[in-house]
Coordinates of C-alpha atoms in Angstrom, one line a residue:
M8 CA 92.0 94.3 56.2
P9 CA 95.5 95.2 57.5
P10 CA 96.2 94.6 61.2
E11 CA 95.7 97.5 63.5
P12 CA 99.0 99.3 64.2
T13 CA 100.6 99.1 67.6
V14 CA 101.3 102.2 69.7
A15 CA 105.0 102.0 68.7
A16 CA 104.2 101.8 65.0
S17 CA 101.2 104.2 64.8
L18 CA 103.4 107.2 64.2
A19 CA 104.3 107.7 60.5
P20 CA 107.9 106.9 59.6
S21 CA 108.5 110.3 58.2
T22 CA 107.5 111.8 61.6
L23 CA 109.7 109.4 63.5
T24 CA 112.8 110.2 61.4
S25 CA 112.3 113.9 61.1
P26 CA 114.9 115.7 63.2
V27 CA 112.5 118.7 63.7
A28 CA 109.5 116.6 64.6
A29 CA 111.6 114.4 67.0
Q30 CA 112.4 117.5 69.0
E31 CA 108.8 118.9 68.9
R32 CA 107.0 118.9 72.2
I33 CA 103.3 118.2 72.4
H34 CA 102.3 121.4 74.1
A35 CA 98.9 120.1 75.1
L36 CA 100.7 117.5 77.3
D37 CA 102.7 120.3 79.1
I38 CA 99.6 122.4 79.6
L39 CA 97.7 119.4 81.0
R40 CA 100.5 118.6 83.4
G41 CA 100.6 122.2 84.5
L42 CA 96.8 122.1 85.2
A43 CA 97.2 118.9 87.1
V44 CA 99.9 120.5 89.3
L45 CA 97.5 123.4 89.9
G46 CA 94.8 120.9 90.9
M47 CA 97.1 119.0 93.2
I48 CA 98.1 122.2 95.0
L49 CA 94.4 123.1 95.5
V50 CA 93.7 119.6 96.8
H51 CA 96.6 119.6 99.2
F52 CA 95.7 123.0 100.6
H53 CA 92.1 121.8 101.0
F54 CA 93.4 118.7 102.9
Y55 CA 95.2 120.9 105.4
A56 CA 92.1 123.1 105.8
N57 CA 89.9 120.1 106.3
D58 CA 92.3 118.6 108.8
F59 CA 92.2 121.9 110.7
H60 CA 88.5 121.8 111.0
D61 CA 88.3 118.1 111.8
L62 CA 90.8 118.4 114.7
S63 CA 90.4 121.7 116.3
G64 CA 89.0 124.4 114.1
P65 CA 85.8 126.4 114.5
A66 CA 82.7 125.7 112.3
R67 CA 82.9 126.5 108.7
T68 CA 81.2 129.5 107.3
T69 CA 78.7 129.1 104.4
F70 CA 81.4 130.3 101.9
E71 CA 83.9 127.8 103.3
E72 CA 81.4 125.0 103.0
L73 CA 80.9 126.0 99.4
V74 CA 84.7 126.0 98.7
S75 CA 85.1 122.6 100.4
W76 CA 82.1 121.1 98.5
G77 CA 83.5 122.5 95.2
V78 CA 86.9 121.0 95.7
W79 CA 85.6 117.6 96.7
L80 CA 83.1 117.5 93.8
L81 CA 85.3 118.9 91.0
V82 CA 89.0 118.5 91.9
E83 CA 89.6 115.9 94.5
T84 CA 91.0 112.7 92.8
K85 CA 90.5 114.3 89.4
A86 CA 93.9 116.1 89.4
A87 CA 95.7 112.9 90.3
A88 CA 93.7 111.1 87.6
V89 CA 95.0 113.6 85.0
F90 CA 98.5 112.8 86.1
A91 CA 97.9 109.1 85.7
F92 CA 96.4 109.4 82.2
L93 CA 99.4 111.5 81.1
F94 CA 101.8 108.9 82.6
G95 CA 100.4 106.5 80.1
V96 CA 100.7 109.0 77.3
G97 CA 104.4 109.5 78.3
F98 CA 105.0 105.8 78.3
A99 CA 103.7 105.4 74.8
I100 CA 105.9 108.4 73.7
Q101 CA 108.9 106.7 75.2
I102 CA 108.1 103.5 73.2
R103 CA 108.0 105.5 70.0
R104 CA 111.2 107.3 70.6
A105 CA 113.0 104.1 71.5
A106 CA 111.6 102.5 68.3
A107 CA 112.8 105.6 66.2
R108 CA 116.3 105.2 67.6
G109 CA 116.4 101.4 67.4
A110 CA 117.2 101.4 71.1
S111 CA 116.4 98.7 73.6
F112 CA 113.4 99.9 75.6
V113 CA 112.8 97.6 78.5
P114 CA 116.1 98.0 80.5
L115 CA 116.1 101.8 80.3
Y116 CA 112.4 101.9 81.2
V117 CA 112.9 99.6 84.2
R118 CA 115.8 101.8 85.4
R119 CA 113.5 104.8 85.0
L120 CA 110.8 103.2 87.2
V121 CA 113.4 102.2 89.8
V122 CA 114.5 105.8 90.1
L123 CA 110.9 107.0 90.2
G124 CA 110.4 104.4 93.0
L125 CA 113.3 106.0 94.9
F126 CA 111.6 109.4 94.6
G127 CA 108.4 107.8 95.8
F128 CA 110.1 106.2 98.8
V129 CA 111.6 109.5 99.8
T130 CA 108.4 111.5 99.4
H131 CA 106.3 109.0 101.4
A132 CA 108.8 108.4 104.2
F133 CA 109.9 112.0 104.6
F134 CA 106.8 114.0 103.5
G135 CA 103.9 111.6 103.7
Y136 CA 102.9 111.5 100.0
N137 CA 102.6 108.1 98.4
I138 CA 101.6 108.6 94.7
L139 CA 105.0 108.3 93.1
L140 CA 105.8 104.8 94.4
L141 CA 102.4 103.7 93.2
Y142 CA 103.2 105.0 89.7
A143 CA 106.5 103.2 89.7
Y144 CA 104.9 99.9 90.6
A145 CA 101.9 100.2 88.3
G146 CA 104.2 101.3 85.5
L147 CA 105.7 97.8 85.5
W148 CA 102.4 96.4 84.4
L149 CA 102.6 98.4 81.1
L150 CA 105.6 96.4 79.9
A151 CA 103.3 93.4 79.3
V152 CA 101.2 95.5 76.8
R153 CA 103.8 97.7 75.2
T154 CA 103.3 96.2 71.8
W155 CA 99.5 96.1 71.9
S156 CA 97.2 97.9 69.5
P157 CA 95.1 100.9 70.8
K158 CA 92.0 98.7 70.6
A159 CA 93.6 96.0 72.7
L160 CA 94.8 98.6 75.2
L161 CA 91.2 99.7 75.6
G162 CA 90.1 96.2 76.4
A163 CA 93.0 95.9 78.8
A164 CA 92.0 99.1 80.5
V165 CA 88.4 97.8 81.1
I166 CA 89.8 94.7 82.7
A167 CA 92.3 96.7 84.8
A168 CA 89.4 98.9 86.1
M169 CA 87.4 95.8 87.0
L170 CA 90.4 93.8 88.4
P171 CA 90.0 94.7 92.1
G172 CA 86.2 94.1 91.9
L173 CA 86.7 90.8 90.1
W174 CA 89.1 89.7 92.8
G175 CA 86.7 90.6 95.5
T176 CA 83.8 88.9 93.7
A177 CA 85.8 85.7 93.2
R178 CA 86.8 85.6 96.8
R179 CA 83.2 86.0 98.0
G180 CA 82.1 83.5 95.4
Y181 CA 84.5 80.9 96.8
D182 CA 83.2 81.6 100.3
W183 CA 79.7 81.2 99.1
A184 CA 80.4 77.8 97.6
A185 CA 82.5 76.6 100.6
L186 CA 80.5 78.1 103.5
G187 CA 77.1 78.8 102.1
P188 CA 75.2 82.1 102.0
D189 CA 75.3 82.8 105.8
G190 CA 78.9 81.6 106.2
A191 CA 80.1 83.7 103.3
K192 CA 78.4 86.8 104.6
A193 CA 79.9 86.3 108.1
A194 CA 83.4 85.7 106.6
A195 CA 83.1 88.8 104.4
E196 CA 82.0 90.9 107.4
A197 CA 84.8 89.6 109.6
R198 CA 87.4 90.4 106.9
A199 CA 86.0 93.9 106.4
E200 CA 85.9 94.5 110.2
A201 CA 89.5 93.3 110.7
A202 CA 90.8 95.3 107.7
T203 CA 89.0 98.4 108.9
E204 CA 90.3 98.1 112.4
R205 CA 93.9 97.6 111.1
A206 CA 93.7 100.5 108.8
Q207 CA 92.3 102.8 111.5
A208 CA 95.0 101.7 113.9
V209 CA 97.8 102.3 111.4
N210 CA 96.4 105.7 110.3
A211 CA 95.8 106.7 113.8
G212 CA 99.4 106.1 114.6
V213 CA 100.5 108.3 111.7
E214 CA 98.1 111.0 112.7
A215 CA 99.4 110.9 116.3
A216 CA 103.0 111.0 115.0
E217 CA 102.3 114.0 112.7
A218 CA 100.6 115.8 115.6
Q219 CA 103.8 115.9 117.6
A220 CA 107.0 117.9 117.0
S221 CA 109.6 115.2 116.5
Y222 CA 110.4 114.7 112.9
A223 CA 112.4 111.5 113.6
V224 CA 109.4 110.0 115.3
T225 CA 107.2 110.9 112.4
V226 CA 109.5 109.3 109.8
R227 CA 109.8 106.1 111.9
V228 CA 106.0 105.8 112.1
R229 CA 105.6 106.6 108.4
L230 CA 108.1 103.8 107.5
E231 CA 105.9 101.4 109.6
H232 CA 102.8 102.7 107.8
M233 CA 104.5 102.1 104.4
R234 CA 105.0 98.4 105.3
W235 CA 101.3 98.1 105.7
F236 CA 100.2 100.4 102.9
Y237 CA 102.2 98.7 100.2
S238 CA 100.9 95.3 101.0
Q239 CA 97.3 96.2 100.6
R240 CA 95.1 95.0 97.7
F241 CA 94.4 98.6 96.5
F242 CA 98.2 98.9 95.9
L243 CA 98.9 95.4 94.6
L244 CA 95.9 95.6 92.2
P245 CA 96.2 99.2 90.9
G246 CA 92.9 99.1 89.1
S247 CA 92.1 102.8 88.7
T248 CA 95.7 103.9 88.1
L249 CA 96.4 101.1 85.6
F250 CA 93.1 101.9 83.8
L251 CA 94.2 105.5 83.3
F252 CA 97.8 104.5 82.3
L253 CA 96.3 102.2 79.6
L254 CA 93.8 104.7 78.5
G255 CA 96.6 107.3 78.0
M256 CA 98.6 104.8 75.9
A257 CA 95.5 104.1 73.7
A258 CA 94.8 107.8 73.3
L259 CA 98.2 108.4 71.9
G260 CA 97.8 105.4 69.6
Y261 CA 94.6 106.8 68.2
G262 CA 96.2 110.1 67.4
V263 CA 94.2 112.1 70.0
F264 CA 97.2 114.3 70.9
E265 CA 98.8 114.6 67.4
D266 CA 95.6 115.4 65.5
P267 CA 92.8 116.2 67.9
Q268 CA 90.8 118.0 65.2
R269 CA 90.4 114.7 63.3
R270 CA 89.6 112.8 66.6
T271 CA 87.0 115.2 67.8
R272 CA 84.3 112.4 68.0
V273 CA 86.6 110.1 70.0
I274 CA 87.5 112.9 72.4
A275 CA 83.9 113.9 72.8
G276 CA 82.9 110.3 73.5
C277 CA 85.6 110.1 76.2
M278 CA 84.4 113.4 77.7
L279 CA 80.8 112.1 77.8
Y280 CA 81.9 108.9 79.5
G281 CA 83.9 110.8 82.0
V282 CA 81.0 113.1 83.1
L283 CA 78.5 110.2 83.1
A284 CA 80.8 108.0 85.2
W285 CA 81.3 110.9 87.6
A286 CA 77.6 111.6 87.9
A287 CA 76.7 107.9 88.3
S288 CA 79.3 107.4 91.0
R289 CA 78.3 110.5 92.9
W290 CA 74.5 110.3 92.7
L291 CA 73.2 107.1 91.1
L292 CA 75.2 104.2 92.6
P293 CA 74.7 105.2 96.2
V294 CA 70.9 105.1 95.7
G295 CA 71.1 101.4 94.9
S296 CA 73.3 100.6 97.9
G297 CA 71.8 97.8 100.0
R298 CA 69.0 96.9 97.6
S299 CA 70.8 94.2 95.5
R300 CA 69.5 90.7 95.8
L301 CA 72.4 89.3 93.9
G302 CA 74.2 88.0 97.0
W303 CA 78.0 87.8 96.7
L304 CA 77.8 89.5 93.3
G305 CA 76.0 92.6 94.6
E306 CA 78.6 94.6 96.3
D307 CA 80.9 95.1 93.3
L308 CA 78.1 95.4 90.8
R309 CA 76.6 98.2 92.9
G310 CA 80.0 99.9 92.7
G311 CA 80.0 99.8 88.9
M312 CA 82.8 97.1 88.9
G313 CA 85.4 99.9 88.8
L314 CA 84.1 101.4 85.6
L315 CA 82.0 104.1 87.2
Q316 CA 84.2 106.4 89.3
E317 CA 84.2 110.0 90.3
S318 CA 87.8 110.5 89.2
W319 CA 86.9 109.7 85.6
L320 CA 85.7 113.3 85.3
A321 CA 89.3 114.0 84.6
L322 CA 88.7 112.5 81.1
T323 CA 86.2 115.3 80.5
Y324 CA 88.8 117.9 81.6
I325 CA 91.5 116.4 79.4
G326 CA 89.2 116.3 76.4
A327 CA 88.0 119.9 76.9
V328 CA 91.6 121.2 76.9
L329 CA 92.5 119.2 73.8
L330 CA 89.6 120.5 71.9
L331 CA 90.1 124.1 73.1
L332 CA 93.8 124.0 71.9
A333 CA 92.9 122.3 68.7
H334 CA 90.1 124.7 67.6
R335 CA 91.3 127.9 69.3
R336 CA 95.0 127.9 68.6
G337 CA 95.6 131.2 70.4
W338 CA 94.9 129.4 73.7
T339 CA 98.2 127.6 73.4
G340 CA 100.0 130.9 74.0
R341 CA 97.5 132.1 76.6
L342 CA 98.1 128.9 78.6
A343 CA 101.8 129.0 78.2
P344 CA 102.4 129.5 82.0
M345 CA 100.6 126.2 82.6
G346 CA 103.0 124.6 80.1
W347 CA 106.1 126.0 81.8
V348 CA 105.0 124.4 85.1
G349 CA 104.1 121.2 83.2
R350 CA 107.5 120.9 81.6
M351 CA 108.9 120.7 85.2
A352 CA 105.9 118.7 86.6
L353 CA 108.0 116.4 88.8
T354 CA 110.1 119.3 90.2
N355 CA 107.0 121.4 90.9
Y356 CA 105.1 118.5 92.5
L357 CA 108.1 117.8 94.8
L358 CA 108.5 121.5 95.5
Q359 CA 104.9 121.9 96.6
I360 CA 104.8 118.9 98.9
V361 CA 108.0 120.0 100.6
I362 CA 106.6 123.6 101.0
L363 CA 103.2 122.4 102.3
D364 CA 104.8 119.8 104.7
V365 CA 107.1 122.4 106.2
L366 CA 104.3 125.0 106.5
F367 CA 101.7 122.8 108.1
A368 CA 103.4 119.9 109.8
R369 CA 103.9 120.1 113.6
Y370 CA 107.6 119.5 113.2
G371 CA 107.6 122.5 110.8
F372 CA 105.9 125.8 111.3
G373 CA 102.6 124.1 112.3
L374 CA 100.4 126.7 110.5
E375 CA 96.7 126.3 110.1
I376 CA 94.5 127.4 107.2
R377 CA 90.8 127.9 106.7
E378 CA 88.9 127.1 103.5
A379 CA 88.5 130.8 102.8
L380 CA 92.2 131.0 102.1
V381 CA 92.6 127.8 100.1
V382 CA 92.0 129.3 96.7
P383 CA 94.2 132.5 97.3
A384 CA 97.0 130.3 98.8
T385 CA 96.8 128.0 95.8
I386 CA 97.1 131.0 93.4
V387 CA 100.1 132.4 95.3
L388 CA 102.0 129.1 95.4
F389 CA 101.2 128.2 91.7
A390 CA 102.3 131.7 90.6
G391 CA 105.6 131.2 92.4
E392 CA 106.0 127.9 90.5
V393 CA 105.2 129.6 87.2
A394 CA 107.8 132.2 87.8
L395 CA 110.4 129.7 88.9
S396 CA 109.7 127.4 85.9
R397 CA 110.0 130.3 83.4
F398 CA 113.2 131.4 84.9
W399 CA 114.7 127.9 85.1
L400 CA 113.7 126.7 81.6
G401 CA 115.1 129.8 80.0
R402 CA 118.5 128.7 81.2
F403 CA 118.4 124.9 81.6
R404 CA 117.1 122.0 79.5
F405 CA 115.3 120.2 82.3
G406 CA 113.9 120.9 85.7
P407 CA 116.3 119.9 88.5
A408 CA 114.2 116.8 89.5
E409 CA 113.8 115.8 85.9
W410 CA 117.6 116.2 85.3
L411 CA 118.3 114.0 88.4
W412 CA 115.8 111.4 87.2
R413 CA 117.5 111.2 83.8
S414 CA 121.0 111.2 85.2
L415 CA 120.2 108.3 87.6
T416 CA 118.4 106.5 84.9
Y417 CA 121.3 106.7 82.4
G418 CA 123.9 106.3 85.1
R419 CA 125.8 109.4 84.2
L420 CA 125.3 113.2 84.5
Q421 CA 123.1 114.5 81.7
P422 CA 123.7 117.9 80.0
L423 CA 121.7 120.5 81.9
A424 CA 122.6 124.0 81.0
R425 CA 121.6 125.5 77.7
L426 CA 124.3 126.9 75.5
E427 CA 122.8 130.3 75.9
P428 CA 119.7 131.5 77.8
S429 CA 116.6 131.5 75.7
P430 CA 113.0 132.7 76.2
V431 CA 110.4 130.1 77.0
V432 CA 107.7 130.4 74.4
F433 CA 104.9 128.2 73.1
R434 CA 104.3 128.5 69.4

């Protein structure tokens, strides 16, 4: 039996060398990125509405409770999970393109992550959003597995998901052996209490800073918060994020994006896993809380060892879109506006966080929003991004943030303007 191909080698040579195919975009990726941007806008509006009620707002109406429940249940953490999965797909595509050109991959990729980290530093310090710096850090882990086969990547994904739980279990096991059952329990409780108190104090400081009108004070406190945030285990061991990165790499290696019709069973299996993990995390695992007699093993086992999480519902969403586009080709055109936004995903993400921060921060306009307006506000902002993306891509090759990312990565200004304006279409 021949060895399983690696991600870099799993694309047919004729495809790699074809000048037409090399310029083809996988429209499903753009559409999924656009949907993720839409989900993030909804989540962020919901955050500000929730903050309004937690701090000073009146009681929610029944309709607003339903909106809040729906966002928490179906969108919260899932939109970010779609982004993480697509980051892994994009990494695998970069490997393929570098292999096709015979180019050195690692130096360019590291520079790319450094620039992404700079974006992440700016967005966290100046606007309070931390996901980009996490992606830049977690992306470094992928270099170790860039030549692995899709099957090996799946195994690595499982380990990545379990890694934070394995670390916690090992630490409690050491305490159990050194201090005995009672001592281990006391040590774990003391650590948890100290960590909770520290997190509450740091977050309270940020909330207090964001509740006043001085932008300089807010940035200073955010910088202090970053020093704590990026030293925590959830950042240093990016289990969930790395799991999705690796799963995205494996998906491209298995041909899920190039030939979804032939991979329907694989996609359906991932969709089933996503919905079962979501349901188990939401309703099954909490039922078993506190009933385990497994001692120091119990806490992480009750949590599914990282393999059962609500955010895995994103896999069901991704699979549904892939199958829809594969079996109903007309939907590629119908969802073209999502694709326009997705082609400028970084620009549109940065644009929305700047707009929302300016609108709702105390040092900005200090507006408040109720849940009843979350969905209409999301539609308005996303529609604006659709219009901007269509206008921009008809005249330029990349979104402005994407162009800056490429230029800083390569160390020189990249071509931006098209030779002539062209309509943005999806075939």
